[in-house]
Amino acid sequence: MNTNVIKIHKNECIGCQVKSNLSFRPLVNYLKNRLKTEKTVKSEFYRFLLEKIEKENDLLGNITTQELAKHKETLELIFTILTPLMANENEMFWALSTPVPDEIFFSTNAFYQFFKDHDPKSKVSQDNEPSEKKQIKFIYNLILDRFYNFTSVLKNEIIYAHVNPENNLTSYYNIQNDTQFIDIQHKGDLPELNFEELAKHFQEGTEMEYLFKELSLKNFTFEGFSVISITDVTLQHAIDGIRNALVDHNYQTEAYNHVIQALKTLSRNGNIEFGLMPFLTVNNKLVFDNQDFSQSMLINSAKASNLEEEVFYSLVDKYKEDPRPIFVSSINEDQMAKDPFLRVLKAAGVCSYSVLPIYYNTQLAGVLEVYSNQEIIVDDKILSRLRPAMPLIGQLFQYSIEEFNAKMDAVLMDKFTALQPSVQWKFNEAVWHFIQQNKENKKHKQIDTITFKNMYPLFGAIDIRNSTVERNQALKEDMHVHLLNIIKTLKGLRKFVYLELIDKLIFNCNDWIVRISNVASSNEEMLLNEFLAAEVYPFFSVIKVNHPEAAEIVDDYFAEILPETGLAYENRRKLEVSMQLINMEVSQYLETAQQNLQTSYPCYFAKFRTDGVEYDIYIGQDIAPNKPFDLLYLKNIRLWQLTSMVEIARLSKSLIGEMPRPLETTQLVFIHSNSIDISFRNDERRFDVEGAYNIRYEVVKKRIDKVLIKGTTERLTQPNKIAMVYFNADEAKEYIEYIKYLQDQGYLNDDLEQLDLEELQGVSGLKALRVGVKYLSKTKKKELAQAKAQDLSMNLN
């Protein structure tokens, strides 16, 4: 045992906070009370200690910590009484201190060494509170408990963390303070406290200010001593850390790192590493290329070694059939010959590798990997430490699986179905009604048709100008390149083989060049492909086999006709890239814009890919029953539609410099004032109009994209213009007001046209407005960009 005095707080004023006397009088009183009731042999021991303390008079009065060294024998007797009889003082962290812990005057050797080796400033809860304030809380906690029977949330314990420099692992210790041998006296009348107000201050974190005001410490005196004990709670803290990761609902990379670190703490072996591999599936097939939900050494090693996915999948599928712990303490050549995955692990520097199956509700949820670059035996001792964490890891895996599936469903919902948040509530009601009906009637019934009545429609189309002409032109150019390449190849083959058929094929190719110079379409492409398949390809294949010296020329030809890289497809690839660029940028703009639009009033927005992008918008009371609908929301969305068409025109114009094959777009709006009904068609998974009259709306919007201006051959839709098709003058009047506003705002040119349109099949009386888009100068673009950057900066600040 050790009687060296340890000063806990070197700079803080602990002793001046409250009057404190070191004394053993409270222990004497305790022993006297125990002797009145104790009937076992312990009573003799209590009596012996009591008599010894009473003989040493200075222990009954106020004594300093320095004076206690001469009472070591008595202190050892106190240690014997207050601790289990078989306790080993060289392993037990135990000490006696002043009433308000400031100086330790007697301790076990283990405690003394612990205090020397560990920095008490490395406390886990980094609240930056000074030690003086913590001691004041400790003092008030005791006073409230003893005099007011008020137990606060303050605890007489502290958790400390210590990082072992040898293995980099963290150990956690619970430092507790036993205050039963402290007596507290109060001078004068005890103040009354308003406990409702005190509880309120505790909630607000201002309890200290309140207590300083209402309960002065200068009237209190602490007498006795404290018993301090330290318990290693590393294992429990590690388990709590894993549990906290689950409670925080953070199941991705950060949580996995946290759990792995906790497992290393549990193992108490700095040479052991851990991997987590939940079994994620797509269409019941395991997938592993997902860094959000997996940190697996095996997966990373397989990728680094370019192990074929099928080999990896078959390995895991085989394991799922018979999940069991696998222990490989040292990977050797014999084992690598049997299992290819051990070879990739060895290549990654792994020496030992073990797998433990992880279950959730008896279902295999994944595996826990235990590995090291040294030879490690995963024995029962390590497994017993890891076992409490297994159910929690199973729960973590299950959460990861559920979140992965939710992400899949969210993207599926967003990208591949017509169901949107604005209308999902009605689908939810229909599903619930369907379930209830089947439950009550025990018969399969049809699910209700999802219908929204009296919806105001808006239609817009952004089309790529002359897309069919552009496609045919690109096809014509590629076919020309292809035919020239055939001719070049045939002439090259003459150097190695003489066949009159070569001249015949060259003649045919020249004939095809003339044939496509006038017109090229998918029909000509099909006929040319038949010619190639029937005459050219077989000829080249025969030449390559029978004349190996000519093989290189033939291979060069086939390399030129690869759709992904060959020159014979270059123009079509450029066109496709340009079209995709426009469609992607326009789609992203519309997606973002419509999300902002939803904040004013919910609406249904459906986007479709054609050669460009088309969209339908439906808005009305039936889509949001709990939010009153007013026509001002319809006017707002119509103005938004016109403004967005200007922005899209500007956007597509700005993309021309980025396109490998420059393309232009046209912008078209169909104005329809009357409301219509729409229903969800289960067979096509989309909304469609309902009723004969409403179907006319669908017919018109599908035909107006190629409508001509009456009495001319000019198409209504033109680049750099926005065309608005309508039936009655009132519709035009409303949009003319919007146009005037946008002209004033610098969006549109002062060139508004009011046009009559040619009759379409079954449709007459169509009219149109057409106005030019005002494009921004470079200076104006720069000013707007700076203004947006400034707004963003202000929002961030």
Short mmCIF file of N, CA and C in Angstrom, two decimals, residues 492-595:
data_model
loop_
_atom_site.label_atom_id
_atom_site.label_comp_id
_atom_site.label_asym_id
_atom_site.label_seq_id
_atom_site.Cartn_x
_atom_site.Cartn_y
_atom_site.Cartn_z
N GLY A 492 -6.13 -2.66 -100.94
CA GLY A 492 -4.97 -3.15 -100.19
C GLY A 492 -4.79 -4.64 -100.34
N LEU A 493 -5.89 -5.38 -100.52
CA LEU A 493 -5.80 -6.83 -100.64
C LEU A 493 -5.22 -7.27 -101.99
N ARG A 494 -5.31 -6.38 -102.97
CA ARG A 494 -4.76 -6.70 -104.29
C ARG A 494 -3.26 -7.01 -104.23
N LYS A 495 -2.58 -6.43 -103.23
CA LYS A 495 -1.14 -6.64 -103.12
C LYS A 495 -0.82 -8.08 -102.74
N PHE A 496 -1.81 -8.77 -102.17
CA PHE A 496 -1.56 -10.12 -101.66
C PHE A 496 -2.30 -11.21 -102.45
N VAL A 497 -3.40 -10.82 -103.09
CA VAL A 497 -4.19 -11.81 -103.80
C VAL A 497 -4.86 -11.15 -105.00
N TYR A 498 -4.90 -11.88 -106.11
CA TYR A 498 -5.57 -11.34 -107.29
C TYR A 498 -6.84 -12.14 -107.54
N LEU A 499 -7.98 -11.43 -107.41
CA LEU A 499 -9.28 -12.01 -107.68
C LEU A 499 -10.13 -10.97 -108.40
N GLU A 500 -10.79 -11.37 -109.49
CA GLU A 500 -11.66 -10.42 -110.19
C GLU A 500 -12.83 -9.96 -109.33
N LEU A 501 -13.16 -10.77 -108.33
CA LEU A 501 -14.26 -10.41 -107.45
C LEU A 501 -13.96 -9.12 -106.68
N ILE A 502 -12.69 -8.85 -106.49
CA ILE A 502 -12.33 -7.60 -105.80
C ILE A 502 -12.82 -6.40 -106.59
N ASP A 503 -12.58 -6.40 -107.90
CA ASP A 503 -13.04 -5.29 -108.73
C ASP A 503 -14.56 -5.19 -108.74
N LYS A 504 -15.22 -6.36 -108.71
CA LYS A 504 -16.69 -6.36 -108.66
C LYS A 504 -17.19 -5.71 -107.37
N LEU A 505 -16.57 -6.02 -106.25
CA LEU A 505 -16.98 -5.43 -104.97
C LEU A 505 -16.69 -3.92 -104.93
N ILE A 506 -15.57 -3.51 -105.54
CA ILE A 506 -15.26 -2.08 -105.60
C ILE A 506 -16.32 -1.36 -106.42
N PHE A 507 -16.72 -1.98 -107.53
CA PHE A 507 -17.78 -1.40 -108.37
C PHE A 507 -19.07 -1.25 -107.55
N ASN A 508 -19.42 -2.27 -106.81
CA ASN A 508 -20.65 -2.21 -106.00
C ASN A 508 -20.58 -1.10 -104.96
N CYS A 509 -19.43 -0.92 -104.35
CA CYS A 509 -19.28 0.13 -103.34
C CYS A 509 -19.41 1.52 -103.96
N ASN A 510 -18.82 1.71 -105.12
CA ASN A 510 -18.96 3.01 -105.81
C ASN A 510 -20.41 3.26 -106.17
N ASP A 511 -21.10 2.21 -106.56
CA ASP A 511 -22.52 2.35 -106.88
C ASP A 511 -23.32 2.76 -105.65
N TRP A 512 -22.96 2.19 -104.50
CA TRP A 512 -23.63 2.55 -103.26
C TRP A 512 -23.33 4.01 -102.87
N ILE A 513 -22.12 4.46 -103.12
CA ILE A 513 -21.76 5.86 -102.81
C ILE A 513 -22.64 6.81 -103.60
N VAL A 514 -22.86 6.51 -104.87
CA VAL A 514 -23.76 7.34 -105.69
C VAL A 514 -25.19 7.26 -105.16
N ARG A 515 -25.56 6.06 -104.78
CA ARG A 515 -26.95 5.82 -104.33
C ARG A 515 -27.28 6.60 -103.07
N ILE A 516 -26.34 6.70 -102.13
CA ILE A 516 -26.64 7.40 -100.88
C ILE A 516 -26.33 8.89 -100.95
N SER A 517 -25.73 9.34 -102.06
CA SER A 517 -25.40 10.78 -102.14
C SER A 517 -26.65 11.63 -102.23
N ASN A 518 -27.73 11.06 -102.72
CA ASN A 518 -29.00 11.80 -102.84
C ASN A 518 -29.84 11.71 -101.58
N VAL A 519 -29.96 10.52 -101.05
CA VAL A 519 -30.78 10.34 -99.86
C VAL A 519 -30.22 9.19 -99.05
N ALA A 520 -30.31 9.32 -97.74
CA ALA A 520 -29.89 8.24 -96.84
C ALA A 520 -30.90 8.14 -95.71
N SER A 521 -31.36 6.94 -95.46
CA SER A 521 -32.33 6.73 -94.38
C SER A 521 -32.09 5.36 -93.79
N SER A 522 -32.92 5.04 -92.79
CA SER A 522 -32.77 3.73 -92.15
C SER A 522 -33.02 2.60 -93.14
N ASN A 523 -33.83 2.87 -94.19
CA ASN A 523 -34.10 1.84 -95.19
C ASN A 523 -32.83 1.52 -95.99
N GLU A 524 -32.11 2.60 -96.42
CA GLU A 524 -30.85 2.40 -97.14
C GLU A 524 -29.82 1.72 -96.23
N GLU A 525 -29.82 2.08 -94.97
CA GLU A 525 -28.88 1.46 -94.02
C GLU A 525 -29.15 -0.04 -93.93
N MET A 526 -30.40 -0.42 -93.89
CA MET A 526 -30.75 -1.84 -93.81
C MET A 526 -30.30 -2.58 -95.07
N LEU A 527 -30.53 -1.97 -96.23
CA LEU A 527 -30.12 -2.62 -97.49
C LEU A 527 -28.60 -2.72 -97.59
N LEU A 528 -27.90 -1.67 -97.14
CA LEU A 528 -26.45 -1.71 -97.17
C LEU A 528 -25.92 -2.81 -96.24
N ASN A 529 -26.53 -2.94 -95.09
CA ASN A 529 -26.11 -3.99 -94.15
C ASN A 529 -26.32 -5.38 -94.74
N GLU A 530 -27.39 -5.54 -95.52
CA GLU A 530 -27.62 -6.82 -96.18
C GLU A 530 -26.51 -7.10 -97.20
N PHE A 531 -26.12 -6.07 -97.95
CA PHE A 531 -25.03 -6.21 -98.92
C PHE A 531 -23.72 -6.59 -98.20
N LEU A 532 -23.44 -5.92 -97.12
CA LEU A 532 -22.20 -6.20 -96.37
C LEU A 532 -22.21 -7.61 -95.82
N ALA A 533 -23.35 -8.02 -95.22
CA ALA A 533 -23.43 -9.34 -94.60
C ALA A 533 -23.37 -10.46 -95.63
N ALA A 534 -23.90 -10.20 -96.82
CA ALA A 534 -23.98 -11.26 -97.83
C ALA A 534 -22.71 -11.35 -98.67
N GLU A 535 -22.03 -10.25 -98.92
CA GLU A 535 -20.92 -10.27 -99.87
C GLU A 535 -19.58 -9.83 -99.28
N VAL A 536 -19.56 -8.73 -98.51
CA VAL A 536 -18.28 -8.16 -98.06
C VAL A 536 -17.69 -8.95 -96.90
N TYR A 537 -18.46 -9.15 -95.83
CA TYR A 537 -17.92 -9.82 -94.65
C TYR A 537 -17.44 -11.24 -94.94
N PRO A 538 -18.25 -12.06 -95.66
CA PRO A 538 -17.76 -13.41 -95.97
C PRO A 538 -16.47 -13.38 -96.80
N PHE A 539 -16.37 -12.45 -97.75
CA PHE A 539 -15.18 -12.35 -98.60
C PHE A 539 -13.95 -12.05 -97.74
N PHE A 540 -14.06 -11.06 -96.84
CA PHE A 540 -12.93 -10.70 -95.99
C PHE A 540 -12.54 -11.86 -95.06
N SER A 541 -13.51 -12.60 -94.56
CA SER A 541 -13.22 -13.72 -93.66
C SER A 541 -12.44 -14.81 -94.38
N VAL A 542 -12.83 -15.09 -95.61
CA VAL A 542 -12.13 -16.12 -96.38
C VAL A 542 -10.70 -15.68 -96.67
N ILE A 543 -10.52 -14.43 -97.07
CA ILE A 543 -9.19 -13.91 -97.37
C ILE A 543 -8.29 -13.98 -96.13
N LYS A 544 -8.83 -13.64 -94.98
CA LYS A 544 -8.04 -13.64 -93.75
C LYS A 544 -7.56 -15.05 -93.40
N VAL A 545 -8.42 -16.06 -93.63
CA VAL A 545 -8.05 -17.44 -93.30
C VAL A 545 -7.03 -17.99 -94.29
N ASN A 546 -7.27 -17.75 -95.59
CA ASN A 546 -6.43 -18.36 -96.62
C ASN A 546 -5.17 -17.57 -96.94
N HIS A 547 -5.15 -16.29 -96.53
CA HIS A 547 -3.97 -15.45 -96.81
C HIS A 547 -3.59 -14.72 -95.53
N PRO A 548 -2.92 -15.39 -94.62
CA PRO A 548 -2.56 -14.78 -93.33
C PRO A 548 -1.79 -13.48 -93.47
N GLU A 549 -1.04 -13.34 -94.57
CA GLU A 549 -0.26 -12.11 -94.75
C GLU A 549 -1.17 -10.89 -94.95
N ALA A 550 -2.42 -11.13 -95.32
CA ALA A 550 -3.37 -10.03 -95.53
C ALA A 550 -4.27 -9.81 -94.31
N ALA A 551 -4.06 -10.59 -93.25
CA ALA A 551 -4.95 -10.53 -92.08
C ALA A 551 -4.95 -9.16 -91.44
N GLU A 552 -3.81 -8.49 -91.41
CA GLU A 552 -3.73 -7.18 -90.75
C GLU A 552 -4.63 -6.16 -91.42
N ILE A 553 -4.67 -6.21 -92.78
CA ILE A 553 -5.52 -5.27 -93.51
C ILE A 553 -6.99 -5.52 -93.18
N VAL A 554 -7.38 -6.79 -93.13
CA VAL A 554 -8.77 -7.12 -92.81
C VAL A 554 -9.11 -6.72 -91.38
N ASP A 555 -8.18 -6.96 -90.43
CA ASP A 555 -8.41 -6.58 -89.03
C ASP A 555 -8.58 -5.06 -88.89
N ASP A 556 -7.78 -4.31 -89.67
CA ASP A 556 -7.91 -2.85 -89.64
C ASP A 556 -9.30 -2.41 -90.08
N TYR A 557 -9.82 -3.10 -91.09
CA TYR A 557 -11.17 -2.77 -91.57
C TYR A 557 -12.21 -3.00 -90.46
N PHE A 558 -12.16 -4.19 -89.86
CA PHE A 558 -13.15 -4.50 -88.82
C PHE A 558 -13.02 -3.58 -87.61
N ALA A 559 -11.81 -3.09 -87.34
CA ALA A 559 -11.63 -2.14 -86.24
C ALA A 559 -12.31 -0.81 -86.55
N GLU A 560 -12.36 -0.46 -87.87
CA GLU A 560 -12.97 0.81 -88.26
C GLU A 560 -14.49 0.78 -88.20
N ILE A 561 -15.09 -0.42 -88.14
CA ILE A 561 -16.57 -0.48 -88.15
C ILE A 561 -17.13 -0.86 -86.78
N LEU A 562 -16.29 -0.77 -85.73
CA LEU A 562 -16.81 -1.00 -84.39
C LEU A 562 -17.69 0.18 -83.99
N PRO A 563 -18.94 -0.06 -83.58
CA PRO A 563 -19.84 1.06 -83.24
C PRO A 563 -19.29 1.96 -82.14
N GLU A 564 -18.53 1.38 -81.19
CA GLU A 564 -18.08 2.16 -80.04
C GLU A 564 -16.90 3.08 -80.38
N THR A 565 -16.04 2.65 -81.31
CA THR A 565 -14.80 3.41 -81.56
C THR A 565 -14.49 3.65 -83.02
N GLY A 566 -15.10 2.91 -83.95
CA GLY A 566 -14.72 2.96 -85.36
C GLY A 566 -15.14 4.24 -86.05
N LEU A 567 -14.36 4.61 -87.10
CA LEU A 567 -14.65 5.82 -87.87
C LEU A 567 -15.98 5.71 -88.61
N ALA A 568 -16.41 4.50 -88.90
CA ALA A 568 -17.65 4.31 -89.65
C ALA A 568 -18.89 4.67 -88.83
N TYR A 569 -18.72 4.95 -87.56
CA TYR A 569 -19.85 5.34 -86.70
C TYR A 569 -19.60 6.69 -86.03
N GLU A 570 -18.55 7.38 -86.41
CA GLU A 570 -18.14 8.59 -85.70
C GLU A 570 -19.20 9.68 -85.74
N ASN A 571 -19.80 9.93 -86.87
CA ASN A 571 -20.79 11.01 -86.98
C ASN A 571 -22.05 10.69 -86.19
N ARG A 572 -22.46 9.43 -86.21
CA ARG A 572 -23.63 9.05 -85.41
C ARG A 572 -23.33 9.14 -83.92
N ARG A 573 -22.09 8.79 -83.54
CA ARG A 573 -21.72 8.92 -82.12
C ARG A 573 -21.72 10.38 -81.70
N LYS A 574 -21.19 11.24 -82.54
CA LYS A 574 -21.18 12.67 -82.22
C LYS A 574 -22.60 13.21 -82.08
N LEU A 575 -23.47 12.78 -83.00
CA LEU A 575 -24.86 13.22 -82.92
C LEU A 575 -25.51 12.74 -81.64
N GLU A 576 -25.26 11.48 -81.29
CA GLU A 576 -25.85 10.92 -80.09
C GLU A 576 -25.34 11.64 -78.85
N VAL A 577 -24.04 11.93 -78.81
CA VAL A 577 -23.47 12.66 -77.67
C VAL A 577 -24.11 14.04 -77.55
N SER A 578 -24.28 14.72 -78.67
CA SER A 578 -24.88 16.06 -78.66
C SER A 578 -26.33 16.01 -78.18
N MET A 579 -27.08 15.03 -78.69
CA MET A 579 -28.47 14.90 -78.27
C MET A 579 -28.57 14.55 -76.78
N GLN A 580 -27.71 13.66 -76.34
CA GLN A 580 -27.73 13.29 -74.92
C GLN A 580 -27.36 14.47 -74.04
N LEU A 581 -26.41 15.28 -74.49
CA LEU A 581 -26.01 16.46 -73.70
C LEU A 581 -27.18 17.41 -73.52
N ILE A 582 -27.89 17.69 -74.63
CA ILE A 582 -29.06 18.58 -74.55
C ILE A 582 -30.11 17.98 -73.62
N ASN A 583 -30.46 16.72 -73.86
CA ASN A 583 -31.53 16.10 -73.08
C ASN A 583 -31.17 16.01 -71.61
N MET A 584 -29.91 15.69 -71.30
CA MET A 584 -29.50 15.58 -69.91
C MET A 584 -29.58 16.94 -69.20
N GLU A 585 -29.06 17.98 -69.86
CA GLU A 585 -29.07 19.31 -69.24
C GLU A 585 -30.48 19.84 -69.09
N VAL A 586 -31.31 19.65 -70.11
CA VAL A 586 -32.70 20.12 -70.03
C VAL A 586 -33.46 19.34 -68.96
N SER A 587 -33.26 18.03 -68.90
CA SER A 587 -33.95 17.21 -67.89
C SER A 587 -33.54 17.63 -66.48
N GLN A 588 -32.25 17.85 -66.27
CA GLN A 588 -31.79 18.27 -64.95
C GLN A 588 -32.36 19.63 -64.57
N TYR A 589 -32.41 20.54 -65.55
CA TYR A 589 -32.99 21.86 -65.27
C TYR A 589 -34.46 21.72 -64.87
N LEU A 590 -35.22 20.95 -65.65
CA LEU A 590 -36.65 20.79 -65.36
C LEU A 590 -36.86 20.11 -64.01
N GLU A 591 -36.04 19.13 -63.70
CA GLU A 591 -36.18 18.40 -62.43
C GLU A 591 -35.98 19.34 -61.25
N THR A 592 -34.93 20.15 -61.32
CA THR A 592 -34.66 21.10 -60.24
C THR A 592 -35.74 22.17 -60.17
N ALA A 593 -36.13 22.70 -61.34
CA ALA A 593 -37.12 23.78 -61.38
C ALA A 593 -38.47 23.32 -60.85
N GLN A 594 -38.88 22.11 -61.23
CA GLN A 594 -40.19 21.64 -60.78
C GLN A 594 -40.19 21.35 -59.28
N GLN A 595 -39.06 20.94 -58.71
CA GLN A 595 -39.00 20.73 -57.27
C GLN A 595 -39.23 22.05 -56.52
#
